[in-house]
mmCIF file of C-alpha atoms in Angstrom:
data_model
loop_
_atom_site.group_PDB
_atom_site.id
_atom_site.type_symbol
_atom_site.label_atom_id
_atom_site.label_comp_id
_atom_site.label_asym_id
_atom_site.label_seq_id
_atom_site.Cartn_x
_atom_site.Cartn_y
_atom_site.Cartn_z
ATOM 1 C CA MET A 527 0.119 -0.008 -0.147
ATOM 2 C CA ILE A 528 1.379 3.461 -0.935
ATOM 3 C CA ARG A 529 -0.099 6.522 0.537
ATOM 4 C CA VAL A 530 -0.853 9.140 -2.462
ATOM 5 C CA GLY A 531 -3.062 12.142 -2.462
ATOM 6 C CA THR A 532 -5.643 13.010 -5.179
ATOM 7 C CA ARG A 533 -3.958 16.044 -6.722
ATOM 8 C CA GLY A 534 -0.289 16.845 -7.492
ATOM 9 C CA PRO A 535 2.488 14.696 -8.398
ATOM 10 C CA LEU A 536 3.423 11.639 -6.468
ATOM 11 C CA SER A 537 6.288 12.101 -3.853
ATOM 12 C CA ALA A 538 9.755 10.553 -5.136
ATOM 13 C CA PRO A 539 9.153 7.546 -2.179
ATOM 14 C CA GLN A 540 5.523 7.109 -3.648
ATOM 15 C CA ALA A 541 6.557 7.052 -7.233
ATOM 16 C CA TYR A 542 9.703 4.714 -6.418
ATOM 17 C CA ALA A 543 7.351 2.186 -4.461
ATOM 18 C CA LEU A 544 4.384 2.035 -6.981
ATOM 19 C CA GLY A 545 6.719 1.882 -9.887
ATOM 20 C CA HIS A 546 8.451 -1.084 -8.357
ATOM 21 C CA ARG A 547 5.043 -2.874 -7.621
ATOM 22 C CA LEU A 548 4.000 -2.229 -11.110
ATOM 23 C CA ARG A 549 7.336 -4.022 -12.595
ATOM 24 C CA GLU A 550 6.491 -6.759 -10.139
ATOM 25 C CA VAL A 551 3.013 -7.258 -11.804
ATOM 26 C CA ARG A 552 4.499 -7.181 -15.171
ATOM 27 C CA GLU A 553 7.113 -9.711 -13.971
ATOM 28 C CA GLN A 554 4.684 -12.030 -12.866
ATOM 29 C CA GLN A 555 2.690 -11.911 -16.092
ATOM 30 C CA GLY A 556 5.926 -12.653 -17.917
ATOM 31 C CA LEU A 557 5.612 -9.533 -19.946
ATOM 32 C CA THR A 558 8.504 -7.492 -21.385
ATOM 33 C CA ARG A 559 8.846 -3.891 -20.857
ATOM 34 C CA GLY A 560 8.548 -3.535 -24.771
ATOM 35 C CA GLN A 561 5.147 -5.332 -24.751
ATOM 36 C CA VAL A 562 3.681 -3.118 -22.094
ATOM 37 C CA ALA A 563 4.934 0.012 -24.125
ATOM 38 C CA VAL A 564 3.382 -1.378 -27.055
ATOM 39 C CA ALA A 565 0.075 -2.240 -25.227
ATOM 40 C CA ALA A 566 0.115 1.330 -23.315
ATOM 41 C CA ASP A 567 1.231 3.262 -26.473
ATOM 42 C CA PHE A 568 4.122 4.471 -24.307
ATOM 43 C CA PHE A 569 7.775 5.078 -25.564
ATOM 44 C CA PRO A 570 9.875 2.150 -24.142
ATOM 45 C CA ALA A 571 11.877 4.733 -22.252
ATOM 46 C CA TRP A 572 8.990 5.489 -20.362
ATOM 47 C CA VAL A 573 8.415 2.084 -18.982
ATOM 48 C CA ALA A 574 11.781 2.015 -17.488
ATOM 49 C CA GLN A 575 11.312 5.531 -15.885
ATOM 50 C CA ILE A 576 7.904 4.372 -14.512
ATOM 51 C CA GLU A 577 9.357 1.198 -13.192
ATOM 52 C CA GLY A 578 12.176 3.123 -11.635
ATOM 53 C CA GLY A 579 10.216 5.779 -10.120
ATOM 54 C CA GLU A 580 11.163 8.533 -12.110
ATOM 55 C CA ILE A 581 7.632 9.312 -13.224
ATOM 56 C CA HIS A 582 5.480 11.012 -10.531
ATOM 57 C CA ASP A 583 2.409 11.454 -12.459
ATOM 58 C CA LEU A 584 -0.316 9.206 -11.171
ATOM 59 C CA GLN A 585 -2.503 9.391 -14.052
ATOM 60 C CA THR A 586 0.560 8.060 -16.179
ATOM 61 C CA MET A 587 1.049 5.384 -13.577
ATOM 62 C CA ARG A 588 -2.919 4.497 -13.810
ATOM 63 C CA GLU A 589 -2.351 3.941 -17.543
ATOM 64 C CA TYR A 590 0.548 1.725 -17.119
ATOM 65 C CA ALA A 591 -1.286 -0.312 -14.942
ATOM 66 C CA ARG A 592 -4.245 -0.373 -17.275
ATOM 67 C CA ALA A 593 -1.603 -1.918 -19.871
ATOM 68 C CA LEU A 594 -0.862 -4.628 -17.442
ATOM 69 C CA GLY A 595 -4.507 -5.314 -16.841
ATOM 70 C CA ALA A 596 -4.560 -4.291 -13.356
ATOM 71 C CA ARG A 597 -5.472 -1.053 -11.555
ATOM 72 C CA ILE A 598 -4.237 1.658 -9.141
ATOM 73 C CA SER A 599 -7.204 2.233 -6.648
ATOM 74 C CA GLY A 600 -7.631 4.344 -3.653
ATOM 75 C CA THR A 601 -7.197 8.219 -3.164
ATOM 76 C CA ARG A 602 -5.259 8.253 0.153
ATOM 77 C CA THR A 603 -3.373 4.949 -0.488
ATOM 78 C CA ALA A 604 -2.814 3.196 -3.654
ATOM 79 C CA ARG A 605 -2.800 -0.364 -4.175
ATOM 80 C CA VAL A 606 -2.211 -2.120 -7.353
ATOM 81 C CA ARG A 607 -4.706 -4.856 -8.034
ATOM 82 C CA ARG A 608 -4.452 -7.429 -10.573
ATOM 83 C CA PRO A 609 -8.119 -8.910 -12.034
#
């Protein structure tokens, strides 16, 4: 569980924790970064940045999660949930 606000960018620790959790979900599904980049219509470098916690935009994280078939839920805390 990662605490997030409803507005504004994620803090560095939040982005790092959420990015790493999304990477775990991707790896559990046996997907490559390239495959998810295509599904999310992102540049491949963005995937690495998201998973590394360099992207602090919650909406971008949510789009990435959707491409994994997961979702980020909660307003005060974020949880990555797989279907």
